[in-house]
Amino acid sequence: MTVWDDLVGQRRVTEALRGAADGHGMSHAWLFTGPPGSGRSNAAVAFAAALECVHGPGPEAGCGECHECHTVLAGSHADVTMVRTEKLSIGVDEVRDLVRRSALSPAGRRSQVFIVEDADRLTEQACNALLKAIEEPTPRTVWMLCAPTVEDVLPTIRSRCRLVTLTTPTTQDVAAFLVRKHGVPESLASYAARASQGHIGRARALALDESTRNRRREVVSYPARLTSLGACMTAAANLAEVTKEEADQLTSELDAREKSDLDAAYGVVERGRRPREYSPALSALERGQRTRAKRRHLDMVDRGLMDLMSVYRDAIAVATGAPGALVNEEIRGDVETVARTSTPELNLQRIAAILAAREQMLEFNVPVALALESMMVALRAPDRARG
Ligand SMILES: [Zn+2]
């Protein structure tokens, strides 16, 4: 297994990066773009491993076997720094610190690599601090920025980066990866690949976690059941609730760890005295955690909406006789019911209603429960269809 094997469905990207690790077209700044779940940061990490690999520079760089490759992939290599954020933005102080470190020599004999996972979240000041480092590169320092699209990064920065563009992997590529990497049975792998619509992390969760599959099954069962106002209200409440649970599961552990880190930093012990500065620091932490929890919840709702939308897209595909497998092949009966009791025009309107709800929540801060209720009502099967 080389480090390139996990870049799912990205043949051209892999060729370019392998070439660079072999000494062709190397750059000190890279910008990895691609849709969510296409594996931008995985590609950057694989490339970093190839740059540190004992076989590099050369065609074998990124062997996946040597100590360097292993430690980069495990996130513990001294010369590879991964900048991940749970916050909404990456501030100038954090970037200045990185820039200072980038001016030092690497610990090992190769390069030092800084991977910024969410370069689209750099504040303007942070961008300017980073720009200086990229304009006047330190020898043996490589910057790898990751963002959904090139438009998410300031032109002054992207013009100095070599661009790596990932695409949404095909269902076949994702399924093959799940079988090879996780030993998932083929039928399950192909279900997870279809249902994820090319999002690798989501496909992996669907393949490996039964509760994720159950939650999705629940969501895609709504369209065939939205035949009364009561059913719409129930569906809205359910979706709001399960997505909240899922989000809380993700954040509660992190919240607790941050709180205990803060307590340790201020020397706070159970029932002990609290330093004066502790209280404002705790409030700031809790504010940040509430923002993150809300964002996570919205992420989960968003994913539910994408799943819901896929059912109406499938219904349109059935009605228009489009060839190929449905995203929701396993509930083809339900999809056919939706197609029979509606028209492609109506289902396009429903998709528009889903997108409108999404916009209300993400852009206009409409409460989730409220936005989902009016959306579910708009998705309701019309009177004539109910007969
Ligand atoms: Zn290696």
CSV table of C-alpha atoms and ligand atoms in Angstrom, one decimal:
chain,number,residue,atom,x,y,z
A,1,MET,CA,0.0,0.0,0.0
A,2,THR,CA,1.5,3.3,-1.1
A,3,VAL,CA,0.3,6.7,0.2
A,4,TRP,CA,-1.4,7.2,-3.1
A,5,ASP,CA,-3.8,4.3,-2.8
A,6,ASP,CA,-6.2,6.2,-0.6
A,7,LEU,CA,-6.8,9.0,-3.1
A,8,VAL,CA,-10.1,7.7,-4.3
A,9,GLY,CA,-10.8,8.3,-8.0
A,10,GLN,CA,-8.2,11.1,-8.4
A,11,ARG,CA,-5.9,9.6,-11.1
A,12,ARG,CA,-4.8,12.8,-12.7
A,13,VAL,CA,-4.1,14.5,-9.3
A,14,THR,CA,-2.1,11.4,-8.2
A,15,GLU,CA,0.0,11.6,-11.4
A,16,ALA,CA,0.7,15.3,-10.9
A,17,LEU,CA,1.7,14.8,-7.2
A,18,ARG,CA,3.8,11.7,-7.9
A,19,GLY,CA,5.6,13.7,-10.6
A,20,ALA,CA,6.3,16.5,-8.2
A,21,ALA,CA,7.6,14.1,-5.5
A,22,ASP,CA,9.8,12.7,-8.2
A,23,GLY,CA,11.2,16.2,-8.8
A,24,HIS,CA,9.1,17.4,-11.8
A,25,GLY,CA,7.1,20.6,-11.2
A,26,MET,CA,7.7,21.1,-7.5
A,27,SER,CA,6.5,24.3,-6.0
A,28,HIS,CA,6.7,25.8,-2.5
A,29,ALA,CA,3.0,26.6,-2.4
A,30,TRP,CA,0.1,24.4,-3.4
A,31,LEU,CA,-3.7,24.9,-3.4
A,32,PHE,CA,-5.8,21.8,-3.2
A,33,THR,CA,-9.4,22.4,-4.2
A,34,GLY,CA,-12.4,20.0,-4.5
A,35,PRO,CA,-15.9,19.4,-3.3
A,36,PRO,CA,-16.6,18.4,0.3
A,37,GLY,CA,-15.7,14.7,0.8
A,38,SER,CA,-13.5,14.5,-2.3
A,39,GLY,CA,-10.4,14.2,-0.1
A,40,ARG,CA,-8.5,17.5,-0.4
A,41,SER,CA,-6.7,17.2,2.9
A,42,ASN,CA,-6.0,13.5,2.4
A,43,ALA,CA,-4.3,14.4,-0.9
A,44,ALA,CA,-2.2,17.0,0.8
A,45,VAL,CA,-1.2,14.6,3.6
A,46,ALA,CA,-0.3,11.9,1.0
A,47,PHE,CA,1.8,14.4,-0.9
A,48,ALA,CA,3.5,15.5,2.4
A,49,ALA,CA,4.3,11.9,3.1
A,50,ALA,CA,5.9,11.5,-0.3
A,51,LEU,CA,8.0,14.6,0.3
A,52,GLU,CA,9.3,13.2,3.5
A,53,CYS,CA,9.6,9.6,2.3
A,54,VAL,CA,13.1,8.0,2.5
A,55,HIS,CA,12.6,7.0,-1.2
A,56,GLY,CA,12.3,10.6,-2.3
A,57,PRO,CA,12.8,12.5,-4.4
A,58,GLY,CA,12.1,9.7,-6.9
A,59,PRO,CA,9.4,7.6,-8.5
A,60,GLU,CA,9.1,5.4,-5.3
A,61,ALA,CA,8.5,8.4,-3.0
A,62,GLY,CA,5.4,7.9,-0.9
A,63,CYS,CA,6.1,4.2,-0.4
A,64,GLY,CA,3.7,4.0,2.6
A,65,GLU,CA,6.0,1.6,4.3
A,66,CYS,CA,8.9,3.7,5.8
A,67,HIS,CA,9.0,5.4,9.1
A,68,GLU,CA,8.6,8.9,7.5
A,69,CYS,CA,5.5,7.9,5.5
A,70,HIS,CA,4.0,6.3,8.6
A,71,THR,CA,4.5,9.2,10.9
A,72,VAL,CA,3.2,11.7,8.4
A,73,LEU,CA,0.0,9.7,7.8
A,74,ALA,CA,-0.4,9.3,11.6
A,75,GLY,CA,0.0,13.1,12.1
A,76,SER,CA,3.1,12.8,14.3
A,77,HIS,CA,5.9,13.8,11.9
A,78,ALA,CA,8.1,16.6,13.3
A,79,ASP,CA,8.3,18.4,10.0
A,80,VAL,CA,4.6,18.2,8.9
A,81,THR,CA,2.2,20.6,10.6
A,82,MET,CA,-1.5,20.2,10.1
A,83,VAL,CA,-3.7,23.3,10.8
A,84,ARG,CA,-7.2,22.2,11.5
A,85,THR,CA,-9.8,24.4,13.0
A,86,GLU,CA,-13.1,23.9,14.8
A,87,LYS,CA,-13.6,27.6,14.8
A,88,LEU,CA,-15.3,29.6,12.1
A,89,SER,CA,-12.1,31.4,11.2
A,90,ILE,CA,-8.4,31.1,11.4
A,91,GLY,CA,-6.9,34.3,13.0
A,92,VAL,CA,-3.8,36.3,12.3
A,93,ASP,CA,-2.1,35.2,15.5
A,94,GLU,CA,-2.2,31.6,14.6
A,95,VAL,CA,-0.9,32.3,11.1
A,96,ARG,CA,1.9,34.5,12.4
A,97,ASP,CA,3.0,31.7,14.6
A,98,LEU,CA,3.1,29.3,11.7
A,99,VAL,CA,5.0,31.8,9.5
A,100,ARG,CA,7.6,32.3,12.3
A,101,ARG,CA,8.0,28.5,12.5
A,102,SER,CA,8.2,28.2,8.7
A,103,ALA,CA,11.3,30.4,8.7
A,104,LEU,CA,13.2,27.9,10.8
A,105,SER,CA,15.0,25.0,9.3
A,106,PRO,CA,13.2,21.6,9.2
A,107,ALA,CA,14.2,19.1,11.9
A,108,GLY,CA,14.9,16.4,9.3
A,109,ARG,CA,16.9,16.3,6.1
A,110,ARG,CA,13.9,17.0,3.9
A,111,SER,CA,11.2,19.7,3.7
A,112,GLN,CA,8.9,21.1,6.3
A,113,VAL,CA,5.3,21.1,5.3
A,114,PHE,CA,2.4,23.2,6.6
A,115,ILE,CA,-1.0,22.0,5.6
A,116,VAL,CA,-3.9,24.5,6.2
A,117,GLU,CA,-7.0,22.4,6.0
A,118,ASP,CA,-9.6,25.2,5.8
A,119,ALA,CA,-7.8,28.0,3.9
A,120,ASP,CA,-11.2,29.5,3.1
A,121,ARG,CA,-11.5,30.3,6.8
A,122,LEU,CA,-8.4,32.5,7.0
A,123,THR,CA,-9.3,36.0,8.0
A,124,GLU,CA,-8.1,38.8,5.7
A,125,GLN,CA,-5.3,39.7,8.1
A,126,ALA,CA,-4.3,36.1,8.4
A,127,CYS,CA,-4.2,35.9,4.6
A,128,ASN,CA,-1.9,38.9,4.4
A,129,ALA,CA,0.4,37.3,7.0
A,130,LEU,CA,0.5,34.1,5.0
A,131,LEU,CA,1.0,36.0,1.7
A,132,LYS,CA,4.3,37.4,2.9
A,133,ALA,CA,5.6,33.9,3.7
A,134,ILE,CA,4.5,32.6,0.3
A,135,GLU,CA,6.0,35.6,-1.5
A,136,GLU,CA,9.3,35.2,0.1
A,137,PRO,CA,9.6,31.5,0.5
A,138,THR,CA,12.0,29.9,3.0
A,139,PRO,CA,14.1,27.2,1.4
A,140,ARG,CA,12.7,23.7,2.2
A,141,THR,CA,9.4,25.0,3.4
A,142,VAL,CA,6.2,23.9,1.5
A,143,TRP,CA,2.7,25.3,2.1
A,144,MET,CA,-0.3,23.3,1.2
A,145,LEU,CA,-3.7,25.1,1.4
A,146,CYS,CA,-7.0,23.3,1.1
A,147,ALA,CA,-10.3,25.0,0.1
A,148,PRO,CA,-13.5,24.0,-1.6
A,149,THR,CA,-12.9,26.2,-4.7
A,150,VAL,CA,-10.2,28.6,-5.9
A,151,GLU,CA,-12.7,31.5,-5.4
A,152,ASP,CA,-12.5,30.8,-1.6
A,153,VAL,CA,-8.9,32.0,-1.5
A,154,LEU,CA,-7.7,35.5,-2.2
A,155,PRO,CA,-6.4,35.9,-5.8
A,156,THR,CA,-3.0,37.2,-4.5
A,157,ILE,CA,-2.5,33.9,-2.7
A,158,ARG,CA,-3.9,31.5,-5.3
A,159,SER,CA,-1.8,33.1,-8.1
A,160,ARG,CA,1.3,32.0,-6.2
A,161,CYS,CA,0.2,28.5,-5.6
A,162,ARG,CA,0.3,25.5,-7.9
A,163,LEU,CA,-3.3,24.3,-8.2
A,164,VAL,CA,-4.5,20.7,-7.6
A,165,THR,CA,-8.1,20.2,-8.5
A,166,LEU,CA,-9.9,17.2,-7.1
A,167,THR,CA,-13.2,16.0,-8.6
A,168,THR,CA,-16.1,14.1,-7.1
A,169,PRO,CA,-15.1,10.4,-7.2
A,170,THR,CA,-17.4,8.0,-9.1
A,171,THR,CA,-19.6,5.5,-7.3
A,172,GLN,CA,-17.5,2.7,-8.6
A,173,ASP,CA,-14.3,4.2,-7.3
A,174,VAL,CA,-15.8,4.8,-3.9
A,175,ALA,CA,-17.2,1.3,-3.7
A,176,ALA,CA,-13.9,-0.3,-4.7
A,177,PHE,CA,-12.2,1.8,-2.0
A,178,LEU,CA,-14.5,0.6,0.7
A,179,VAL,CA,-14.0,-3.0,-0.3
A,180,ARG,CA,-10.3,-2.7,-0.5
A,181,LYS,CA,-9.6,-0.5,2.5
A,182,HIS,CA,-12.3,-1.5,4.9
A,183,GLY,CA,-13.1,-5.1,3.8
A,184,VAL,CA,-16.8,-4.1,3.4
A,185,PRO,CA,-19.0,-6.6,1.5
A,186,GLU,CA,-19.6,-5.5,-2.1
A,187,SER,CA,-23.3,-4.9,-1.8
A,188,LEU,CA,-22.9,-2.7,1.2
A,189,ALA,CA,-20.0,-0.9,-0.4
A,190,SER,CA,-22.0,-0.1,-3.5
A,191,TYR,CA,-25.0,1.0,-1.4
A,192,ALA,CA,-22.8,3.3,0.7
A,193,ALA,CA,-21.1,4.7,-2.4
A,194,ARG,CA,-24.4,5.5,-4.2
A,195,ALA,CA,-26.0,7.0,-1.1
A,196,SER,CA,-23.0,9.2,-0.3
A,197,GLN,CA,-23.1,10.7,-3.8
A,198,GLY,CA,-19.3,10.7,-3.9
A,199,HIS,CA,-18.5,12.0,-0.4
A,200,ILE,CA,-15.9,9.6,0.9
A,201,GLY,CA,-16.2,10.3,4.6
A,202,ARG,CA,-20.0,9.9,4.4
A,203,ALA,CA,-19.6,6.7,2.4
A,204,ARG,CA,-17.3,5.3,5.0
A,205,ALA,CA,-19.7,6.2,7.8
A,206,LEU,CA,-22.6,4.6,6.0
A,207,ALA,CA,-20.6,1.4,5.3
A,208,LEU,CA,-19.2,1.0,8.8
A,209,ASP,CA,-21.8,2.4,11.1
A,210,GLU,CA,-25.3,1.0,11.4
A,211,SER,CA,-26.8,3.9,13.2
A,212,THR,CA,-25.7,6.2,10.4
A,213,ARG,CA,-27.5,3.9,7.9
A,214,ASN,CA,-30.6,3.9,10.1
A,215,ARG,CA,-30.7,7.6,10.3
A,216,ARG,CA,-30.4,7.9,6.6
A,217,ARG,CA,-33.1,5.3,6.0
A,218,GLU,CA,-35.4,7.3,8.2
A,219,VAL,CA,-34.8,10.5,6.3
A,220,VAL,CA,-35.3,9.0,2.8
A,221,SER,CA,-38.5,7.4,3.9
A,222,TYR,CA,-40.2,10.8,4.5
A,223,PRO,CA,-41.2,11.6,0.9
A,224,ALA,CA,-43.5,8.6,0.5
A,225,ARG,CA,-45.1,9.3,3.9
A,226,LEU,CA,-45.7,13.0,3.8
A,227,THR,CA,-49.4,12.6,3.0
A,228,SER,CA,-50.9,14.6,5.9
A,229,LEU,CA,-50.1,17.7,7.8
A,230,GLY,CA,-49.6,15.6,10.9
A,231,ALA,CA,-47.0,13.5,9.0
A,232,CYS,CA,-45.2,16.6,7.9
A,233,MET,CA,-45.0,18.0,11.4
A,234,THR,CA,-43.7,14.6,12.8
A,235,ALA,CA,-41.1,14.4,10.0
A,236,ALA,CA,-39.9,17.9,10.7
A,237,ALA,CA,-39.6,17.3,14.5
A,238,ASN,CA,-37.8,13.9,13.9
A,239,LEU,CA,-35.3,15.4,11.5
A,240,ALA,CA,-34.5,18.3,13.9
A,241,GLU,CA,-34.1,15.9,16.7
A,242,VAL,CA,-31.9,13.2,15.2
A,243,THR,CA,-29.6,15.7,13.6
A,244,LYS,CA,-29.3,17.5,17.0
A,245,GLU,CA,-28.4,14.2,18.6
A,246,GLU,CA,-25.8,13.4,16.0
A,247,ALA,CA,-24.2,16.8,16.3
A,248,ASP,CA,-24.2,16.6,20.1
A,249,GLN,CA,-22.5,13.2,19.9
A,250,LEU,CA,-19.7,14.8,17.9
A,251,THR,CA,-19.2,17.9,20.0
A,252,SER,CA,-19.8,16.8,23.6
A,253,GLU,CA,-16.4,15.0,24.0
A,254,LEU,CA,-14.5,17.9,22.5
A,255,ASP,CA,-16.4,20.4,24.7
A,256,ALA,CA,-15.5,18.4,27.9
A,257,ARG,CA,-11.8,18.2,26.8
A,258,GLU,CA,-11.6,22.0,26.2
A,259,LYS,CA,-13.2,22.7,29.5
A,260,SER,CA,-10.8,20.5,31.4
A,261,ASP,CA,-7.9,22.1,29.5
A,262,LEU,CA,-9.1,25.5,30.5
A,263,ASP,CA,-9.5,24.4,34.2
A,264,ALA,CA,-6.0,23.0,34.1
A,265,ALA,CA,-4.6,26.2,32.6
A,266,TYR,CA,-6.2,28.3,35.4
A,267,GLY,CA,-5.3,25.9,38.1
A,268,VAL,CA,-9.0,25.3,38.9
A,269,VAL,CA,-9.8,22.2,40.9
A,270,GLU,CA,-13.1,21.0,42.1
A,271,ARG,CA,-14.7,23.4,44.6
A,272,GLY,CA,-11.4,25.3,44.7
A,273,ARG,CA,-10.7,29.0,44.4
A,274,ARG,CA,-11.2,30.5,40.9
A,275,PRO,CA,-8.7,33.1,39.7
A,276,ARG,CA,-10.4,36.4,38.6
A,277,GLU,CA,-9.5,35.8,34.9
A,278,TYR,CA,-11.2,32.4,34.9
A,279,SER,CA,-14.8,33.5,34.6
A,280,PRO,CA,-14.4,35.6,31.4
A,281,ALA,CA,-12.3,32.9,29.8
A,282,LEU,CA,-14.9,30.3,30.6
A,283,SER,CA,-17.7,32.5,29.1
A,284,ALA,CA,-15.6,33.0,26.0
A,285,LEU,CA,-15.1,29.2,25.7
A,286,GLU,CA,-18.7,28.5,26.2
A,287,ARG,CA,-19.7,31.1,23.6
A,288,GLY,CA,-17.3,29.4,21.1
A,289,GLN,CA,-18.7,26.0,21.9
A,290,ARG,CA,-22.3,27.2,21.4
A,291,THR,CA,-21.3,28.6,18.0
A,292,ARG,CA,-19.7,25.3,17.0
A,293,ALA,CA,-22.6,23.2,18.3
A,294,LYS,CA,-24.9,25.2,16.2
A,295,ARG,CA,-22.8,24.9,13.1
A,296,ARG,CA,-22.4,21.1,13.6
A,297,HIS,CA,-26.2,20.8,13.9
A,298,LEU,CA,-26.6,22.8,10.7
A,299,ASP,CA,-24.1,20.5,9.0
A,300,MET,CA,-26.1,17.5,10.0
A,301,VAL,CA,-29.4,19.1,8.9
A,302,ASP,CA,-27.7,20.0,5.6
A,303,ARG,CA,-26.7,16.4,5.0
A,304,GLY,CA,-30.3,15.2,5.8
A,305,LEU,CA,-31.6,17.7,3.3
A,306,MET,CA,-29.2,16.4,0.6
A,307,ASP,CA,-30.5,12.9,1.3
A,308,LEU,CA,-34.0,14.1,1.1
A,309,MET,CA,-33.3,15.9,-2.2
A,310,SER,CA,-31.8,12.7,-3.7
A,311,VAL,CA,-35.2,11.0,-3.4
A,312,TYR,CA,-36.9,13.7,-5.5
A,313,ARG,CA,-34.1,13.6,-8.0
A,314,ASP,CA,-34.5,9.8,-8.2
A,315,ALA,CA,-38.3,10.3,-8.7
A,316,ILE,CA,-37.6,12.6,-11.6
A,317,ALA,CA,-35.1,10.1,-13.1
A,318,VAL,CA,-37.8,7.4,-12.8
A,319,ALA,CA,-40.5,9.6,-14.4
A,320,THR,CA,-38.3,10.6,-17.3
A,321,GLY,CA,-36.9,7.1,-17.8
A,322,ALA,CA,-33.2,8.2,-17.2
A,323,PRO,CA,-30.9,5.2,-17.4
A,324,GLY,CA,-28.7,4.0,-14.6
A,325,ALA,CA,-29.0,3.1,-10.9
A,326,LEU,CA,-30.9,5.4,-8.5
A,327,VAL,CA,-29.1,7.0,-5.6
A,328,ASN,CA,-31.8,5.3,-3.5
A,329,GLU,CA,-32.0,2.0,-5.3
A,330,GLU,CA,-32.8,0.1,-2.1
A,331,ILE,CA,-36.1,2.0,-1.8
A,332,ARG,CA,-37.0,2.0,-5.5
A,333,GLY,CA,-40.6,1.1,-4.5
A,334,ASP,CA,-41.0,4.3,-2.5
A,335,VAL,CA,-39.3,6.3,-5.3
A,336,GLU,CA,-41.8,4.9,-7.8
A,337,THR,CA,-44.7,5.9,-5.5
A,338,VAL,CA,-43.4,9.4,-5.3
A,339,ALA,CA,-42.9,9.5,-9.1
A,340,ARG,CA,-46.4,8.1,-9.7
A,341,THR,CA,-48.2,10.5,-7.4
A,342,SER,CA,-46.4,13.6,-8.7
A,343,THR,CA,-44.8,15.1,-11.8
A,344,PRO,CA,-41.2,16.0,-12.5
A,345,GLU,CA,-42.2,19.7,-12.3
A,346,LEU,CA,-43.7,19.2,-8.9
A,347,ASN,CA,-40.5,17.4,-7.7
A,348,LEU,CA,-38.4,20.3,-9.0
A,349,GLN,CA,-40.5,22.6,-7.0
A,350,ARG,CA,-39.9,20.4,-4.0
A,351,ILE,CA,-36.2,20.5,-4.5
A,352,ALA,CA,-36.5,24.2,-4.7
A,353,ALA,CA,-38.4,24.2,-1.3
A,354,ILE,CA,-35.5,22.1,0.2
A,355,LEU,CA,-32.9,24.6,-1.1
A,356,ALA,CA,-35.0,27.5,0.2
A,357,ALA,CA,-35.2,25.9,3.7
A,358,ARG,CA,-31.4,25.4,3.5
A,359,GLU,CA,-30.9,29.1,2.7
A,360,GLN,CA,-33.2,30.2,5.4
A,361,MET,CA,-31.2,28.3,8.0
A,362,LEU,CA,-27.7,28.9,6.8
A,363,GLU,CA,-28.0,32.5,5.5
A,364,PHE,CA,-30.8,34.0,7.5
A,365,ASN,CA,-30.6,32.1,10.8
A,366,VAL,CA,-34.2,30.9,10.8
A,367,PRO,CA,-34.5,28.4,13.6
A,368,VAL,CA,-34.1,24.8,12.4
A,369,ALA,CA,-37.4,23.5,13.6
A,370,LEU,CA,-39.3,26.3,12.0
A,371,ALA,CA,-37.6,26.1,8.6
A,372,LEU,CA,-38.0,22.3,8.5
A,373,GLU,CA,-41.8,22.5,9.3
A,374,SER,CA,-42.6,24.9,6.5
A,375,MET,CA,-40.3,22.8,4.2
A,376,MET,CA,-42.0,19.5,5.0
A,377,VAL,CA,-45.4,21.1,4.4
A,378,ALA,CA,-44.2,22.2,1.0
A,379,LEU,CA,-43.1,18.7,0.3
A,380,ARG,CA,-46.5,17.2,1.1
A,381,ALA,CA,-48.2,15.1,-1.5
A,382,PRO,CA,-50.9,17.2,-3.2
A,383,ASP,CA,-54.6,16.4,-2.7
A,384,ARG,CA,-55.2,15.0,-6.2
A,385,ALA,CA,-52.3,12.6,-5.6
A,386,ARG,CA,-53.9,11.3,-2.4
A,387,GLY,CA,-57.1,10.6,-4.3
B,1,ZN,ZN,8.0,6.1,2.5
